[in-house]
Short mmCIF file of C-alpha atoms in Angstrom, two decimals:
data_model
loop_
_atom_site.label_atom_id
_atom_site.label_comp_id
_atom_site.label_asym_id
_atom_site.label_seq_id
_atom_site.Cartn_x
_atom_site.Cartn_y
_atom_site.Cartn_z
CA ALA E 731 0.00 0.00 0.00
CA GLN E 732 1.08 3.55 -0.55
CA SER E 733 0.11 6.78 1.16
CA VAL E 734 0.86 10.48 1.06
CA THR E 735 0.87 12.97 3.94
CA GLN E 736 0.82 16.69 3.34
CA LEU E 737 1.79 18.13 6.67
CA ASP E 738 0.17 21.55 6.33
CA SER E 739 -3.41 22.10 5.27
CA GLN E 740 -3.02 25.89 5.06
CA VAL E 741 0.08 27.95 4.31
CA PRO E 742 -0.23 31.75 4.28
CA VAL E 743 2.78 33.66 2.98
CA PHE E 744 3.49 37.23 1.92
CA GLU E 745 4.15 38.09 -1.70
CA GLU E 746 7.82 37.72 -2.78
CA ALA E 747 8.61 35.54 0.25
CA PRO E 748 9.90 31.96 -0.17
CA VAL E 749 7.60 29.02 0.48
CA GLU E 750 7.95 25.29 1.16
CA LEU E 751 5.02 22.88 0.99
CA ARG E 752 5.79 19.61 2.70
CA CYS E 753 5.00 16.12 1.46
CA ASN E 754 5.93 12.74 2.92
CA TYR E 755 5.07 9.40 1.39
CA SER E 756 5.16 5.72 2.19
CA SER E 757 5.34 2.90 -0.31
CA SER E 758 6.62 -0.64 -0.46
CA VAL E 759 7.82 -0.28 -4.05
CA SER E 760 9.82 2.18 -6.09
CA VAL E 761 7.87 5.38 -6.42
CA TYR E 762 7.13 8.11 -8.82
CA LEU E 763 6.21 11.46 -7.29
CA PHE E 764 4.14 14.36 -8.57
CA TRP E 765 2.98 17.80 -7.53
CA TYR E 766 -0.25 19.18 -8.96
CA VAL E 767 -1.87 22.61 -8.60
CA GLN E 768 -5.61 23.28 -8.56
CA TYR E 769 -7.24 26.68 -8.99
CA PRO E 770 -10.82 27.14 -7.70
CA ASN E 771 -13.43 25.05 -9.51
CA GLN E 772 -10.90 23.69 -11.97
CA GLY E 773 -9.09 20.43 -12.60
CA LEU E 774 -5.54 19.63 -11.58
CA GLN E 775 -2.49 20.75 -13.54
CA LEU E 776 0.89 19.06 -13.27
CA LEU E 777 3.62 21.24 -11.74
CA LEU E 778 6.47 18.73 -11.78
CA LYS E 779 7.31 15.07 -11.48
CA TYR E 780 10.09 12.79 -10.27
CA LEU E 781 10.48 9.53 -12.13
CA SER E 782 14.21 8.82 -11.76
CA GLY E 783 17.60 10.51 -12.03
CA SER E 784 18.39 13.84 -10.43
CA THR E 785 16.67 14.29 -7.10
CA LEU E 786 16.11 18.01 -7.70
CA VAL E 787 13.25 18.50 -10.10
CA LYS E 788 12.28 21.80 -11.68
CA GLY E 789 8.74 22.48 -12.80
CA ILE E 790 6.56 25.20 -14.22
CA ASN E 791 5.95 28.63 -12.69
CA GLY E 792 9.34 28.63 -10.91
CA PHE E 793 8.57 25.70 -8.59
CA GLU E 794 11.04 22.96 -7.72
CA ALA E 795 11.01 19.88 -5.50
CA GLU E 796 13.62 17.60 -4.02
CA PHE E 797 13.22 13.86 -3.68
CA ASN E 798 14.75 12.58 -0.45
CA LYS E 799 14.59 8.81 -0.31
CA SER E 800 15.98 8.44 3.21
CA GLN E 801 13.40 10.83 4.62
CA THR E 802 10.66 9.69 2.21
CA SER E 803 9.91 13.30 1.37
CA PHE E 804 9.20 15.34 -1.73
CA HIS E 805 8.85 18.95 -0.57
CA LEU E 806 7.82 21.68 -3.01
CA ARG E 807 9.62 25.04 -2.94
CA LYS E 808 9.53 28.41 -4.61
CA PRO E 809 12.03 31.18 -3.77
CA SER E 810 9.61 34.07 -4.35
CA VAL E 811 5.84 33.68 -4.60
CA HIS E 812 3.31 35.81 -6.45
CA ILE E 813 -0.35 36.51 -5.75
CA SER E 814 -1.18 34.28 -8.72
CA ASP E 815 0.35 31.27 -6.91
CA THR E 816 -2.63 31.23 -4.56
CA ALA E 817 -4.17 27.80 -5.12
CA GLU E 818 -4.40 24.32 -3.65
CA TYR E 819 -1.42 22.04 -4.14
CA PHE E 820 -1.53 18.25 -4.14
CA CYS E 821 1.31 15.80 -3.75
CA ALA E 822 0.80 12.37 -5.34
CA VAL E 823 2.68 9.08 -5.43
CA GLY E 824 2.53 6.38 -8.07
CA GLY E 825 3.95 2.92 -7.73
CA SER E 826 6.06 0.95 -10.13
CA SER E 827 4.49 -2.47 -9.81
CA GLY E 828 1.98 -4.72 -8.13
CA SER E 829 -0.93 -3.21 -6.28
CA ALA E 830 0.45 0.32 -6.43
CA ARG E 831 -0.96 0.84 -9.88
CA GLN E 832 -2.63 4.22 -9.55
CA LEU E 833 -1.85 7.63 -8.20
CA THR E 834 -2.51 8.20 -4.50
CA PHE E 835 -3.07 11.84 -3.55
CA GLY E 836 -2.43 13.75 -0.35
CA SER E 837 -5.17 15.83 1.24
CA GLY E 838 -3.86 19.06 -0.25
CA THR E 839 -2.25 22.29 0.97
CA GLN E 840 -3.98 25.61 0.42
CA LEU E 841 -1.35 28.23 -0.36
CA THR E 842 -2.54 31.79 0.14
CA VAL E 843 -0.23 34.58 -0.97
CA LEU E 844 -0.90 37.85 0.85
CA PRO E 845 -0.12 41.31 -0.58
CA ASP L 300 -6.16 20.78 -29.03
CA GLY L 301 -5.99 17.50 -27.16
CA GLY L 302 -7.52 17.23 -23.75
CA ILE L 303 -10.20 15.88 -21.46
CA THR L 304 -13.73 17.24 -21.50
CA GLN L 305 -16.11 16.79 -18.63
CA SER L 306 -19.74 17.75 -18.85
CA PRO L 307 -21.75 19.29 -17.44
CA LYS L 308 -19.73 21.67 -15.25
CA TYR L 309 -22.56 21.94 -12.71
CA LEU L 310 -25.24 19.33 -12.10
CA PHE L 311 -28.18 19.23 -9.73
CA ARG L 312 -29.93 16.03 -8.80
CA LYS L 313 -32.94 15.18 -6.71
CA GLU L 314 -32.54 12.56 -4.03
CA GLY L 315 -33.26 9.07 -5.33
CA GLN L 316 -32.29 9.81 -8.92
CA ASN L 317 -29.42 8.36 -10.90
CA VAL L 318 -27.25 10.80 -12.83
CA THR L 319 -24.48 10.28 -15.38
CA LEU L 320 -21.36 12.42 -15.66
CA SER L 321 -19.61 12.52 -19.02
CA CYS L 322 -15.86 12.28 -19.62
CA GLU L 323 -14.29 12.30 -23.08
CA GLN L 324 -10.59 12.42 -24.02
CA ASN L 325 -8.86 12.80 -27.37
CA LEU L 326 -5.34 12.14 -26.08
CA ASN L 327 -5.39 8.49 -27.21
CA HIS L 328 -4.73 7.44 -23.61
CA ASP L 329 -5.41 3.87 -22.53
CA ALA L 330 -6.07 4.55 -18.84
CA MET L 331 -8.89 6.64 -17.43
CA TYR L 332 -9.93 7.46 -13.87
CA TRP L 333 -12.70 8.98 -11.81
CA TYR L 334 -11.91 10.80 -8.58
CA ARG L 335 -14.16 12.37 -6.00
CA GLN L 336 -12.97 15.51 -4.20
CA ASP L 337 -14.36 16.71 -0.88
CA PRO L 338 -13.01 19.66 1.11
CA GLY L 339 -10.00 18.67 3.21
CA GLN L 340 -9.93 15.10 1.91
CA GLY L 341 -7.96 15.39 -1.28
CA LEU L 342 -8.85 13.12 -4.18
CA ARG L 343 -10.27 9.65 -3.68
CA LEU L 344 -10.32 7.10 -6.48
CA ILE L 345 -13.75 5.80 -7.48
CA TYR L 346 -13.04 3.65 -10.56
CA TYR L 347 -10.30 3.27 -13.09
CA SER L 348 -9.94 1.57 -16.46
CA GLN L 349 -6.79 0.33 -18.15
CA ILE L 350 -8.34 -0.60 -21.50
CA VAL L 351 -11.65 -0.70 -23.30
CA ASN L 352 -14.26 -3.02 -21.76
CA ASP L 353 -12.27 -3.35 -18.54
CA PHE L 354 -12.50 -1.37 -15.32
CA GLN L 355 -11.63 -1.80 -11.66
CA LYS L 356 -13.05 -0.48 -8.40
CA GLY L 357 -11.09 2.15 -6.56
CA ASP L 358 -11.26 3.02 -2.88
CA ILE L 359 -14.84 4.35 -2.81
CA ALA L 360 -16.76 2.54 -5.58
CA GLU L 361 -19.96 1.87 -3.62
CA GLY L 362 -22.93 3.70 -5.13
CA TYR L 363 -21.16 4.37 -8.44
CA SER L 364 -20.97 2.56 -11.77
CA VAL L 365 -18.92 3.07 -14.94
CA SER L 366 -18.58 1.74 -18.47
CA ARG L 367 -15.75 1.80 -20.99
CA GLU L 368 -17.21 0.90 -24.36
CA LYS L 369 -14.93 3.26 -26.27
CA LYS L 370 -11.31 4.24 -25.64
CA GLU L 371 -12.13 7.93 -25.52
CA SER L 372 -15.15 7.76 -23.20
CA PHE L 373 -15.52 6.81 -19.52
CA PRO L 374 -18.90 7.91 -18.13
CA LEU L 375 -19.66 7.74 -14.41
CA THR L 376 -23.15 7.06 -13.06
CA VAL L 377 -23.93 8.19 -9.55
CA THR L 378 -26.73 5.95 -8.37
CA SER L 379 -29.36 6.48 -5.72
CA ALA L 380 -27.38 4.05 -3.55
CA GLN L 381 -24.66 6.67 -3.07
CA LYS L 382 -25.56 8.14 0.30
CA ASN L 383 -23.69 11.42 0.05
CA PRO L 384 -23.15 12.26 -3.62
CA THR L 385 -22.67 16.03 -3.32
CA ALA L 386 -19.03 16.57 -4.33
CA PHE L 387 -16.64 17.71 -7.05
CA TYR L 388 -15.92 14.91 -9.53
CA LEU L 389 -12.73 14.80 -11.57
CA CYS L 390 -11.97 12.63 -14.56
CA ALA L 391 -8.39 11.95 -15.61
CA SER L 392 -6.48 9.94 -18.18
CA SER L 393 -2.92 8.72 -18.66
CA ILE L 394 -0.91 6.80 -21.21
CA GLY L 395 -0.54 3.92 -18.78
CA LEU L 396 -1.22 3.13 -15.15
CA LEU L 397 2.22 3.15 -13.61
CA ASN L 398 4.74 5.93 -13.84
CA THR L 399 2.97 8.31 -16.18
CA GLU L 400 1.36 11.55 -15.18
CA ALA L 401 -2.40 11.97 -15.24
CA PHE L 402 -4.18 14.70 -17.20
CA PHE L 403 -7.35 16.08 -15.65
CA GLY L 404 -10.63 17.47 -16.88
CA GLN L 405 -12.15 20.64 -15.44
CA GLY L 406 -14.48 18.75 -13.13
CA THR L 407 -18.22 18.44 -12.53
CA ARG L 408 -19.77 19.81 -9.38
CA LEU L 409 -22.73 17.64 -8.38
CA THR L 410 -25.24 18.91 -5.86
CA VAL L 411 -28.13 16.89 -4.50
CA VAL L 412 -31.19 19.03 -3.80
#
């Protein structure tokens, strides 16, 4: 079985400040990790993904994430946020074999950027 | 442009009625999914399908049914057996089930009145 824990349900931050959204996962198989963003009343859009290779992954809109296998984490970061980054962010894990055959999502983190 | 289309965007249903949510994709993806989203609970998998004429239950399949008669279509029926159907429903597709990213539709908000 696999699971995802997003440690913060709400993260308020001032414009141009840095932000980190935390994500921890558990899985019995090799994992693939994703961050998605959701704007109100819309579907999810992929920000970035880790499949293999370099543990630092860069995505769209200036976001990046680092895969840490020993800490089973995949935290999302941005050095300077904008008002337009206000949205809900979901971390997801996919497995490589067996029963872990679909994406499992965390409960989401609402990022609110304040002027 | 390729993508996933869900319709309608908003749907109202009376208690005791079945209702069908549409999901169509033109990405030529084999796998399709239905998720339910409730505030503070993230996305929960209802059903998924790897290929035409095959589908599997997800974590919360009770009260829902699906069909996959065509590769591009994966409709979801919310039956009267679903005790709390008011939610935001998201359809997604991917090339395969394992390490590939999922592409999402814009969602259907279902409200029981």
